[in-house]
PDB file of C-alpha atoms in Angstrom:
ATOM      1  CA  MET P   1     -30.545  14.024  43.184  1.00  0.00           C
ATOM      2  CA  ARG P   2     -31.608  10.409  43.124  1.00  0.00           C
ATOM      3  CA  HIS P   3     -33.739  10.390  39.670  1.00  0.00           C
ATOM      4  CA  LEU P   4     -30.515  12.272  38.421  1.00  0.00           C
ATOM      5  CA  ALA P   5     -27.928   9.510  38.962  1.00  0.00           C
ATOM      6  CA  ILE P   6     -30.259   7.022  37.830  1.00  0.00           C
ATOM      7  CA  HIS P   7     -30.541   8.606  34.548  1.00  0.00           C
ATOM      8  CA  ILE P   8     -26.743   8.740  34.411  1.00  0.00           C
ATOM      9  CA  LEU P   9     -26.113   5.276  35.129  1.00  0.00           C
ATOM     10  CA  LYS P  10     -28.571   4.722  32.723  1.00  0.00           C
ATOM     11  CA  GLY P  11     -27.036   6.643  29.966  1.00  0.00           C
ATOM     12  CA  VAL P  12     -23.769   5.298  31.006  1.00  0.00           C
ATOM     13  CA  SER P  13     -24.981   1.591  30.805  1.00  0.00           C
ATOM     14  CA  ALA P  14     -26.469   2.270  27.173  1.00  0.00           C
ATOM     15  CA  LEU P  15     -23.156   3.702  26.015  1.00  0.00           C
ATOM     16  CA  ALA P  16     -21.475   0.926  27.097  1.00  0.00           C
ATOM     17  CA  ILE P  17     -23.861  -1.555  25.390  1.00  0.00           C
ATOM     18  CA  ASN P  18     -23.860   0.422  21.968  1.00  0.00           C
ATOM     19  CA  LEU P  19     -19.904   0.325  22.212  1.00  0.00           C
ATOM     20  CA  LYS P  20     -19.613  -3.460  23.308  1.00  0.00           C
ATOM     21  CA  GLN P  21     -22.388  -4.025  20.309  1.00  0.00           C
ATOM     22  CA  GLN P  22     -20.078  -2.115  17.578  1.00  0.00           C
ATOM     23  CA  HIS P  23     -17.005  -3.809  18.535  1.00  0.00           C
ATOM     24  CA  SER P  24     -19.099  -7.454  18.592  1.00  0.00           C
ATOM     25  CA  ARG P  25     -20.575  -6.249  14.865  1.00  0.00           C
ATOM     26  CA  MET P  26     -16.442  -5.358  14.050  1.00  0.00           C
ATOM     27  CA  ARG P  27     -15.540  -8.667  14.879  1.00  0.00           C
ATOM     28  CA  GLY P  28     -17.709  -9.947  13.254  1.00  0.00           C
ATOM     29  CA  ILE P  29     -16.858  -8.177   9.872  1.00  0.00           C
ATOM     30  CA  LYS P  30     -13.080  -9.147  10.541  1.00  0.00           C
ATOM     31  CA  LEU P  31     -13.983 -12.609  10.763  1.00  0.00           C
ATOM     32  CA  ALA P  32     -15.865 -12.920   7.805  1.00  0.00           C
ATOM     33  CA  ILE P  33     -13.321 -11.453   5.523  1.00  0.00           C
ATOM     34  CA  SER P  34     -11.114 -13.602   7.365  1.00  0.00           C
ATOM     35  CA  LEU P  35     -13.271 -16.539   5.995  1.00  0.00           C
ATOM     36  CA  VAL P  36     -13.843 -15.353   3.041  1.00  0.00           C
ATOM     37  CA  ALA P  37     -10.336 -14.828   2.320  1.00  0.00           C
ATOM     38  CA  VAL P  38      -9.272 -18.865   3.232  1.00  0.00           C
ATOM     39  CA  CYS P  39     -12.128 -19.687   1.052  1.00  0.00           C
ATOM     40  CA  TYR P  40     -10.512 -17.697  -2.180  1.00  0.00           C
ATOM     41  CA  ILE P  41      -7.297 -19.081  -1.377  1.00  0.00           C
ATOM     42  CA  VAL P  42      -7.866 -22.350  -0.857  1.00  0.00           C
ATOM     43  CA  ILE P  43     -10.233 -22.416  -4.289  1.00  0.00           C
ATOM     44  CA  ARG P  44      -7.399 -20.633  -6.248  1.00  0.00           C
ATOM     45  CA  LEU P  45      -4.820 -23.137  -5.120  1.00  0.00           C
ATOM     46  CA  GLY P  46      -7.297 -26.027  -5.942  1.00  0.00           C
ATOM     47  CA  LYS P  47      -7.266 -24.674  -9.673  1.00  0.00           C
ATOM     48  CA  GLU P  48      -3.529 -24.928  -9.900  1.00  0.00           C
ATOM     49  CA  PRO P  49      -1.911 -27.989 -12.091  1.00  0.00           C
ATOM     50  CA  THR P  50      -1.066 -30.986  -9.979  1.00  0.00           C
ATOM     51  CA  GLU P  51       2.267 -30.588 -11.832  1.00  0.00           C
ATOM     52  CA  LEU P  52       3.114 -27.794 -10.036  1.00  0.00           C
ATOM     53  CA  TRP P  53       2.847 -28.911  -6.696  1.00  0.00           C
ATOM     54  CA  HIS P  54       5.036 -32.115  -7.825  1.00  0.00           C
ATOM     55  CA  GLN P  55       7.617 -29.608  -9.037  1.00  0.00           C
ATOM     56  CA  LEU P  56       7.597 -27.848  -5.611  1.00  0.00           C
ATOM     57  CA  LEU P  57       8.040 -31.122  -3.494  1.00  0.00           C
ATOM     58  CA  LYS P  58      10.873 -31.962  -5.796  1.00  0.00           C
ATOM     59  CA  VAL P  59      13.049 -28.709  -4.900  1.00  0.00           C
ATOM     60  CA  ASP P  60      16.754 -29.406  -3.798  1.00  0.00           C
ATOM     61  CA  VAL P  61      18.623 -28.053  -1.355  1.00  0.00           C
ATOM     62  CA  LEU P  62      19.463 -24.836  -3.031  1.00  0.00           C
ATOM     63  CA  ALA P  63      16.029 -23.811  -4.334  1.00  0.00           C
ATOM     64  CA  GLY P  64      14.785 -24.582  -1.044  1.00  0.00           C
ATOM     65  CA  THR P  65      17.070 -22.364   0.784  1.00  0.00           C
ATOM     66  CA  LEU P  66      16.015 -19.884  -1.328  1.00  0.00           C
ATOM     67  CA  LEU P  67      12.406 -19.818  -0.742  1.00  0.00           C
ATOM     68  CA  ALA P  68      13.048 -19.928   2.687  1.00  0.00           C
ATOM     69  CA  ALA P  69      14.637 -16.612   2.511  1.00  0.00           C
ATOM     70  CA  ALA P  70      12.412 -14.984   0.066  1.00  0.00           C
ATOM     71  CA  LEU P  71       9.674 -16.032   2.864  1.00  0.00           C
ATOM     72  CA  LEU P  72      12.008 -14.626   5.615  1.00  0.00           C
ATOM     73  CA  LEU P  73      12.069 -11.354   3.876  1.00  0.00           C
ATOM     74  CA  ILE P  74       8.358 -11.376   4.326  1.00  0.00           C
ATOM     75  CA  PRO P  75       8.035  -9.694   7.790  1.00  0.00           C
ATOM     76  CA  PHE P  76      10.920  -6.845   6.513  1.00  0.00           C
ATOM     77  CA  ASN P  77       8.692  -6.035   3.471  1.00  0.00           C
ATOM     78  CA  LEU P  78       5.388  -5.699   5.530  1.00  0.00           C
ATOM     79  CA  GLY P  79       7.416  -3.731   8.443  1.00  0.00           C
ATOM     80  CA  PHE P  80       8.571  -0.992   6.214  1.00  0.00           C
ATOM     81  CA  GLU P  81       4.927  -0.837   4.632  1.00  0.00           C
ATOM     82  CA  ALA P  82       3.096  -0.552   8.197  1.00  0.00           C
ATOM     83  CA  ARG P  83       6.363   1.663   9.117  1.00  0.00           C
ATOM     84  CA  LYS P  84       5.143   4.203   6.327  1.00  0.00           C
ATOM     85  CA  TRP P  85       1.334   3.769   6.831  1.00  0.00           C
ATOM     86  CA  GLN P  86       1.803   4.525  10.610  1.00  0.00           C
ATOM     87  CA  ILE P  87       4.047   7.615   9.754  1.00  0.00           C
ATOM     88  CA  MET P  88       1.197   8.667   7.697  1.00  0.00           C
ATOM     89  CA  VAL P  89      -1.749   8.137   9.959  1.00  0.00           C
ATOM     90  CA  ARG P  90      -0.284   9.517  13.209  1.00  0.00           C
ATOM     91  CA  GLY P  91      -1.309  13.098  12.937  1.00  0.00           C
ATOM     92  CA  TYR P  92      -5.004  11.691  13.633  1.00  0.00           C
ATOM     93  CA  TYR P  93      -4.019   8.466  15.347  1.00  0.00           C
ATOM     94  CA  PRO P  94      -0.991   9.353  17.762  1.00  0.00           C
ATOM     95  CA  SER P  95      -1.264   6.387  19.599  1.00  0.00           C
ATOM     96  CA  LEU P  96      -1.463   3.945  16.779  1.00  0.00           C
ATOM     97  CA  THR P  97       1.500   1.620  17.795  1.00  0.00           C
ATOM     98  CA  PHE P  98       3.877  -0.563  14.823  1.00  0.00           C
ATOM     99  CA  GLU P  99       2.425  -3.633  15.995  1.00  0.00           C
ATOM    100  CA  GLU P 100      -1.288  -2.210  15.452  1.00  0.00           C
ATOM    101  CA  ALA P 101       0.129  -0.572  11.974  1.00  0.00           C
ATOM    102  CA  PHE P 102       1.438  -4.436  11.152  1.00  0.00           C
ATOM    103  CA  ARG P 103      -1.627  -5.965  11.833  1.00  0.00           C
ATOM    104  CA  ALA P 104      -3.653  -3.489   9.940  1.00  0.00           C
ATOM    105  CA  VAL P 105      -1.311  -4.283   7.020  1.00  0.00           C
ATOM    106  CA  LEU P 106      -2.465  -7.700   7.098  1.00  0.00           C
ATOM    107  CA  SER P 107      -5.801  -6.739   7.437  1.00  0.00           C
ATOM    108  CA  GLY P 108      -5.792  -4.714   4.185  1.00  0.00           C
ATOM    109  CA  ILE P 109      -3.907  -7.577   2.448  1.00  0.00           C
ATOM    110  CA  THR P 110      -6.673  -9.725   3.535  1.00  0.00           C
ATOM    111  CA  VAL P 111      -9.324  -7.971   2.149  1.00  0.00           C
ATOM    112  CA  GLY P 112      -7.383  -6.979  -1.005  1.00  0.00           C
ATOM    113  CA  ILE P 113      -6.741 -10.345  -2.236  1.00  0.00           C
ATOM    114  CA  PHE P 114     -10.141 -11.092  -3.408  1.00  0.00           C
ATOM    115  CA  THR P 115     -11.167  -7.347  -4.629  1.00  0.00           C
ATOM    116  CA  PRO P 116      -9.983  -5.817  -8.074  1.00  0.00           C
ATOM    117  CA  ASN P 117      -6.674  -4.608  -8.135  1.00  0.00           C
ATOM    118  CA  GLY P 118      -6.297  -4.701  -4.383  1.00  0.00           C
ATOM    119  CA  VAL P 119      -8.568  -1.793  -3.855  1.00  0.00           C
ATOM    120  CA  GLY P 120      -9.982  -3.710  -0.727  1.00  0.00           C
ATOM    121  CA  ALA P 121      -6.663  -2.876   0.999  1.00  0.00           C
ATOM    122  CA  TYR P 122      -7.874   0.426   1.726  1.00  0.00           C
ATOM    123  CA  ALA P 123     -10.790  -0.438   3.528  1.00  0.00           C
ATOM    124  CA  GLY P 124      -9.372  -3.424   5.509  1.00  0.00           C
ATOM    125  CA  ARG P 125      -6.880  -1.263   7.253  1.00  0.00           C
ATOM    126  CA  LEU P 126      -9.242   1.432   7.849  1.00  0.00           C
ATOM    127  CA  LEU P 127     -11.599  -1.104   9.391  1.00  0.00           C
ATOM    128  CA  SER P 128      -8.703  -1.688  12.035  1.00  0.00           C
ATOM    129  CA  LEU P 129      -8.722   2.118  12.990  1.00  0.00           C
ATOM    130  CA  PRO P 130     -11.128   3.357  15.534  1.00  0.00           C
ATOM    131  CA  SER P 131     -14.092   5.097  14.267  1.00  0.00           C
ATOM    132  CA  GLY P 132     -13.609   9.079  13.962  1.00  0.00           C
ATOM    133  CA  HIS P 133     -11.035   9.709  11.636  1.00  0.00           C
ATOM    134  CA  ARG P 134     -11.197   7.052   9.288  1.00  0.00           C
ATOM    135  CA  THR P 135     -11.839   9.392   6.108  1.00  0.00           C
ATOM    136  CA  GLU P 136      -8.733  11.504   6.908  1.00  0.00           C
ATOM    137  CA  ALA P 137      -6.721   8.456   7.456  1.00  0.00           C
ATOM    138  CA  GLY P 138      -8.204   7.099   3.916  1.00  0.00           C
ATOM    139  CA  ALA P 139      -6.521  10.192   2.578  1.00  0.00           C
ATOM    140  CA  ARG P 140      -3.587   9.707   3.826  1.00  0.00           C
ATOM    141  CA  THR P 141      -3.495   5.850   2.957  1.00  0.00           C
ATOM    142  CA  PHE P 142      -3.432   6.934  -0.719  1.00  0.00           C
ATOM    143  CA  ALA P 143      -1.076   9.393  -0.293  1.00  0.00           C
ATOM    144  CA  ASP P 144       1.387   6.474   1.171  1.00  0.00           C
ATOM    145  CA  ARG P 145       0.268   4.985  -1.949  1.00  0.00           C
ATOM    146  CA  LEU P 146       1.268   7.716  -4.162  1.00  0.00           C
ATOM    147  CA  CYS P 147       4.528   7.589  -2.603  1.00  0.00           C
ATOM    148  CA  GLN P 148       5.362   4.203  -3.268  1.00  0.00           C
ATOM    149  CA  MET P 149       4.087   4.483  -7.042  1.00  0.00           C
ATOM    150  CA  LEU P 150       6.614   7.093  -7.312  1.00  0.00           C
ATOM    151  CA  VAL P 151       9.451   5.224  -6.511  1.00  0.00           C
ATOM    152  CA  THR P 152       8.540   2.129  -8.494  1.00  0.00           C
ATOM    153  CA  LEU P 153       7.795   4.744 -11.296  1.00  0.00           C
ATOM    154  CA  TRP P 154      11.875   6.417 -11.290  1.00  0.00           C
ATOM    155  CA  MET P 155      12.892   2.668 -10.706  1.00  0.00           C
ATOM    156  CA  GLY P 156      11.426   1.995 -13.769  1.00  0.00           C
ATOM    157  CA  LEU P 157      12.785   4.795 -15.411  1.00  0.00           C
ATOM    158  CA  LEU P 158      16.093   4.115 -14.071  1.00  0.00           C
ATOM    159  CA  ALA P 159      15.983   0.382 -15.259  1.00  0.00           C
ATOM    160  CA  PHE P 160      15.150   1.891 -18.651  1.00  0.00           C
ATOM    161  CA  GLU P 161      17.947   4.482 -18.916  1.00  0.00           C
ATOM    162  CA  GLY P 162      20.560   1.842 -18.160  1.00  0.00           C
ATOM    163  CA  PHE P 163      19.168  -1.087 -20.241  1.00  0.00           C
ATOM    164  CA  TYR P 164      19.532   1.949 -23.076  1.00  0.00           C
ATOM    165  CA  GLN P 165      23.051   2.846 -21.593  1.00  0.00           C
ATOM    166  CA  ILE P 166      23.906  -1.175 -21.585  1.00  0.00           C
ATOM    167  CA  ALA P 167      22.264  -2.538 -24.833  1.00  0.00           C
ATOM    168  CA  PRO P 168      20.693  -0.017 -27.139  1.00  0.00           C
ATOM    169  CA  LYS P 169      20.520  -1.958 -29.922  1.00  0.00           C
ATOM    170  CA  ILE P 170      18.646  -5.233 -28.339  1.00  0.00           C
ATOM    171  CA  LEU P 171      15.977  -1.907 -26.839  1.00  0.00           C
ATOM    172  CA  ILE P 172      15.760  -0.718 -30.186  1.00  0.00           C
ATOM    173  CA  ASP P 173      14.966  -4.110 -31.860  1.00  0.00           C
ATOM    174  CA  LEU P 174      12.552  -4.639 -28.893  1.00  0.00           C
ATOM    175  CA  LEU P 175      10.518  -1.596 -29.418  1.00  0.00           C
ATOM    176  CA  GLY P 176      10.353  -1.595 -33.322  1.00  0.00           C
ATOM    177  CA  PHE P 177      11.711   1.898 -33.921  1.00  0.00           C
ATOM    178  CA  GLY P 178      14.885   3.495 -34.651  1.00  0.00           C
ATOM    179  CA  PRO P 179      17.144   6.253 -32.147  1.00  0.00           C
ATOM    180  CA  PRO P 180      15.081   9.347 -32.762  1.00  0.00           C
ATOM    181  CA  TYR P 181      11.910   8.215 -31.426  1.00  0.00           C
ATOM    182  CA  LEU P 182      13.870   6.401 -28.669  1.00  0.00           C
ATOM    183  CA  HIS P 183      15.566   9.849 -27.443  1.00  0.00           C
ATOM    184  CA  GLY P 184      11.999  11.344 -27.624  1.00  0.00           C
ATOM    185  CA  LEU P 185      10.768   8.370 -25.508  1.00  0.00           C
ATOM    186  CA  ARG P 186      13.670   8.702 -23.295  1.00  0.00           C
ATOM    187  CA  ALA P 187      12.496  12.569 -22.916  1.00  0.00           C
ATOM    188  CA  TYR P 188       8.788  11.527 -22.300  1.00  0.00           C
ATOM    189  CA  PHE P 189       9.871   9.285 -19.371  1.00  0.00           C
ATOM    190  CA  VAL P 190      12.101  11.930 -17.822  1.00  0.00           C
ATOM    191  CA  PHE P 191       9.109  14.461 -17.794  1.00  0.00           C
ATOM    192  CA  LEU P 192       6.916  11.659 -16.699  1.00  0.00           C
ATOM    193  CA  GLY P 193       9.043  11.519 -13.748  1.00  0.00           C
ATOM    194  CA  ILE P 194       9.435  14.945 -12.657  1.00  0.00           C
ATOM    195  CA  CYS P 195       5.802  15.474 -12.916  1.00  0.00           C
ATOM    196  CA  SER P 196       5.125  12.646 -10.253  1.00  0.00           C
ATOM    197  CA  ILE P 197       7.905  14.315  -7.827  1.00  0.00           C
ATOM    198  CA  LEU P 198       5.662  17.592  -8.621  1.00  0.00           C
ATOM    199  CA  VAL P 199       2.219  15.782  -7.713  1.00  0.00           C
ATOM    200  CA  VAL P 200       3.635  13.901  -4.683  1.00  0.00           C
ATOM    201  CA  PHE P 201       4.835  17.084  -3.129  1.00  0.00           C
ATOM    202  CA  ASN P 202       2.227  19.392  -3.981  1.00  0.00           C
ATOM    203  CA  LEU P 203      -1.544  17.068  -2.803  1.00  0.00           C
ATOM    204  CA  HIS P 204      -1.828  20.287  -1.001  1.00  0.00           C
ATOM    205  CA  ARG P 205      -2.093  22.418  -3.883  1.00  0.00           C
ATOM    206  CA  ILE P 206      -3.944  19.442  -6.458  1.00  0.00           C
ATOM    207  CA  THR P 207      -6.644  18.892  -3.940  1.00  0.00           C
ATOM    208  CA  VAL P 208      -7.486  23.087  -3.949  1.00  0.00           C
ATOM    209  CA  VAL P 209      -8.168  22.310  -7.497  1.00  0.00           C
ATOM    210  CA  GLY P 210     -10.218  19.234  -6.333  1.00  0.00           C
ATOM    211  CA  VAL P 211     -12.155  20.821  -3.997  1.00  0.00           C
ATOM    212  CA  ARG P 212     -13.583  23.837  -6.551  1.00  0.00           C
ATOM    213  CA  LEU P 213     -14.503  21.197  -8.796  1.00  0.00           C
ATOM    214  CA  LEU P 214     -16.349  18.850  -6.784  1.00  0.00           C
ATOM    215  CA  PRO P 215     -19.549  19.383  -4.707  1.00  0.00           C
ATOM    216  CA  LYS P 216     -19.057  21.241  -1.563  1.00  0.00           C
ATOM    217  CA  SER P 217     -19.319  18.387   1.390  1.00  0.00           C
ATOM    218  CA  ASP P 218     -17.970  17.685   4.505  1.00  0.00           C
ATOM    219  CA  PHE P 219     -16.714  14.504   3.096  1.00  0.00           C
ATOM    220  CA  TRP P 220     -14.042  16.017   0.440  1.00  0.00           C
ATOM    221  CA  ASN P 221     -13.379  19.085   2.842  1.00  0.00           C
ATOM    222  CA  ARG P 222     -11.926  16.494   5.465  1.00  0.00           C
ATOM    223  CA  ILE P 223     -10.048  14.846   2.688  1.00  0.00           C
ATOM    224  CA  HIS P 224      -8.828  18.334   1.275  1.00  0.00           C
ATOM    225  CA  TYR P 225      -8.031  19.463   5.298  1.00  0.00           C
ATOM    226  CA  SER P 226      -5.918  15.775   5.985  1.00  0.00           C
ATOM    227  CA  LEU P 227      -3.777  16.040   2.663  1.00  0.00           C
ATOM    228  CA  VAL P 228      -3.289  19.668   2.987  1.00  0.00           C
ATOM    229  CA  HIS P 229      -1.572  19.501   6.471  1.00  0.00           C
ATOM    230  CA  ILE P 230       0.468  16.549   5.490  1.00  0.00           C
ATOM    231  CA  ARG P 231       4.368  17.341   6.705  1.00  0.00           C
ATOM    232  CA  LYS P 232       6.799  17.772   3.942  1.00  0.00           C
ATOM    233  CA  LYS P 233       9.178  15.794   5.989  1.00  0.00           C
ATOM    234  CA  ASN P 234       6.844  12.907   6.356  1.00  0.00           C
ATOM    235  CA  LEU P 235       6.408  12.424   2.580  1.00  0.00           C
ATOM    236  CA  LEU P 236      10.258  12.211   2.656  1.00  0.00           C
ATOM    237  CA  GLN P 237      10.413  10.042   5.363  1.00  0.00           C
ATOM    238  CA  VAL P 238       7.773   7.900   3.371  1.00  0.00           C
ATOM    239  CA  VAL P 239       9.449   7.796   0.001  1.00  0.00           C
ATOM    240  CA  VAL P 240      12.774   6.993   2.205  1.00  0.00           C
ATOM    241  CA  LEU P 241      11.166   3.996   3.182  1.00  0.00           C
ATOM    242  CA  SER P 242       9.210   3.485   0.101  1.00  0.00           C
ATOM    243  CA  ILE P 243      12.537   2.759  -1.404  1.00  0.00           C
ATOM    244  CA  ALA P 244      13.404   0.436   1.030  1.00  0.00           C
ATOM    245  CA  ARG P 245      10.480  -1.512   0.597  1.00  0.00           C
ATOM    246  CA  PHE P 246      10.834  -1.307  -2.988  1.00  0.00           C
ATOM    247  CA  GLY P 247      14.770  -3.154  -2.388  1.00  0.00           C
ATOM    248  CA  ILE P 248      13.213  -5.813  -0.327  1.00  0.00           C
ATOM    249  CA  PHE P 249      10.337  -6.521  -3.134  1.00  0.00           C
ATOM    250  CA  SER P 250      13.475  -6.593  -5.660  1.00  0.00           C
ATOM    251  CA  LEU P 251      15.411  -8.817  -3.769  1.00  0.00           C
ATOM    252  CA  GLN P 252      12.654 -11.230  -2.822  1.00  0.00           C
ATOM    253  CA  TYR P 253      11.735 -11.645  -6.823  1.00  0.00           C
ATOM    254  CA  LEU P 254      15.544 -12.189  -7.511  1.00  0.00           C
ATOM    255  CA  VAL P 255      15.708 -14.478  -5.240  1.00  0.00           C
ATOM    256  CA  LEU P 256      12.682 -16.531  -6.191  1.00  0.00           C
ATOM    257  CA  MET P 257      13.995 -16.251  -9.935  1.00  0.00           C
ATOM    258  CA  TYR P 258      16.917 -18.124  -9.030  1.00  0.00           C
ATOM    259  CA  ALA P 259      14.971 -20.361  -6.799  1.00  0.00           C
ATOM    260  CA  PHE P 260      13.041 -21.473 -10.032  1.00  0.00           C
ATOM    261  CA  GLY P 261      15.719 -22.175 -12.483  1.00  0.00           C
ATOM    262  CA  TYR P 262      16.980 -18.457 -13.201  1.00  0.00           C
ATOM    263  CA  ALA P 263      20.781 -18.727 -14.509  1.00  0.00           C
ATOM    264  CA  GLY P 264      21.591 -15.063 -14.869  1.00  0.00           C
ATOM    265  CA  PRO P 265      22.129 -13.277 -18.064  1.00  0.00           C
TER     266      PRO P 265
END
């Protein structure tokens, strides 16, 4: 019994040391990513022309107020993003709190700053999660981004249609072709929008085709299982939150346009 107890204690100690080392490595990786991101931002800001900084220092009270308003909306923008992601991954990480999801989104933004097209945002978020179901969480993160892209696409389609109804002649002059082709383009956009809805809400069927075409592996099976078991209710919740986030982002964009001299139509 004594030898057994000694072996158990050694095993527990080894496990604790291993977990501590893994935790230290993760902290080291996060610190390195943060340092690289800070250096990247400093270098990018250093390349901006001096005139730009002088203009920012000379902004009037109204412009300064608008800039402050745009900054105050950032937590709401990121908050909607964090809530979307929390809903998507909580099937595998039920104990993930909103605060942890918010920090993960910030980590993703940090990594995405210096990666092409922000693809590092996926890795940044997943590194914030405990190991075990990161592959499944990555698939759910992809589904979350698809929902946001769906909303962005439909808002663009609605904006195009609104522009057509208000000023068709200007649109025809900009595009360089007549009404018959413009009607065809509108029909194509409607078709594209319907297809986007079908794709987002039928991921479980699309992944079946992908699994059959791709080489069989545990990796693809886990992704397939993760996407197949997304609840339609959760997808709808994420789409609604994506609409809210798009509204906040558009409001920030509009406020910044007025802050930097936009006088309206």
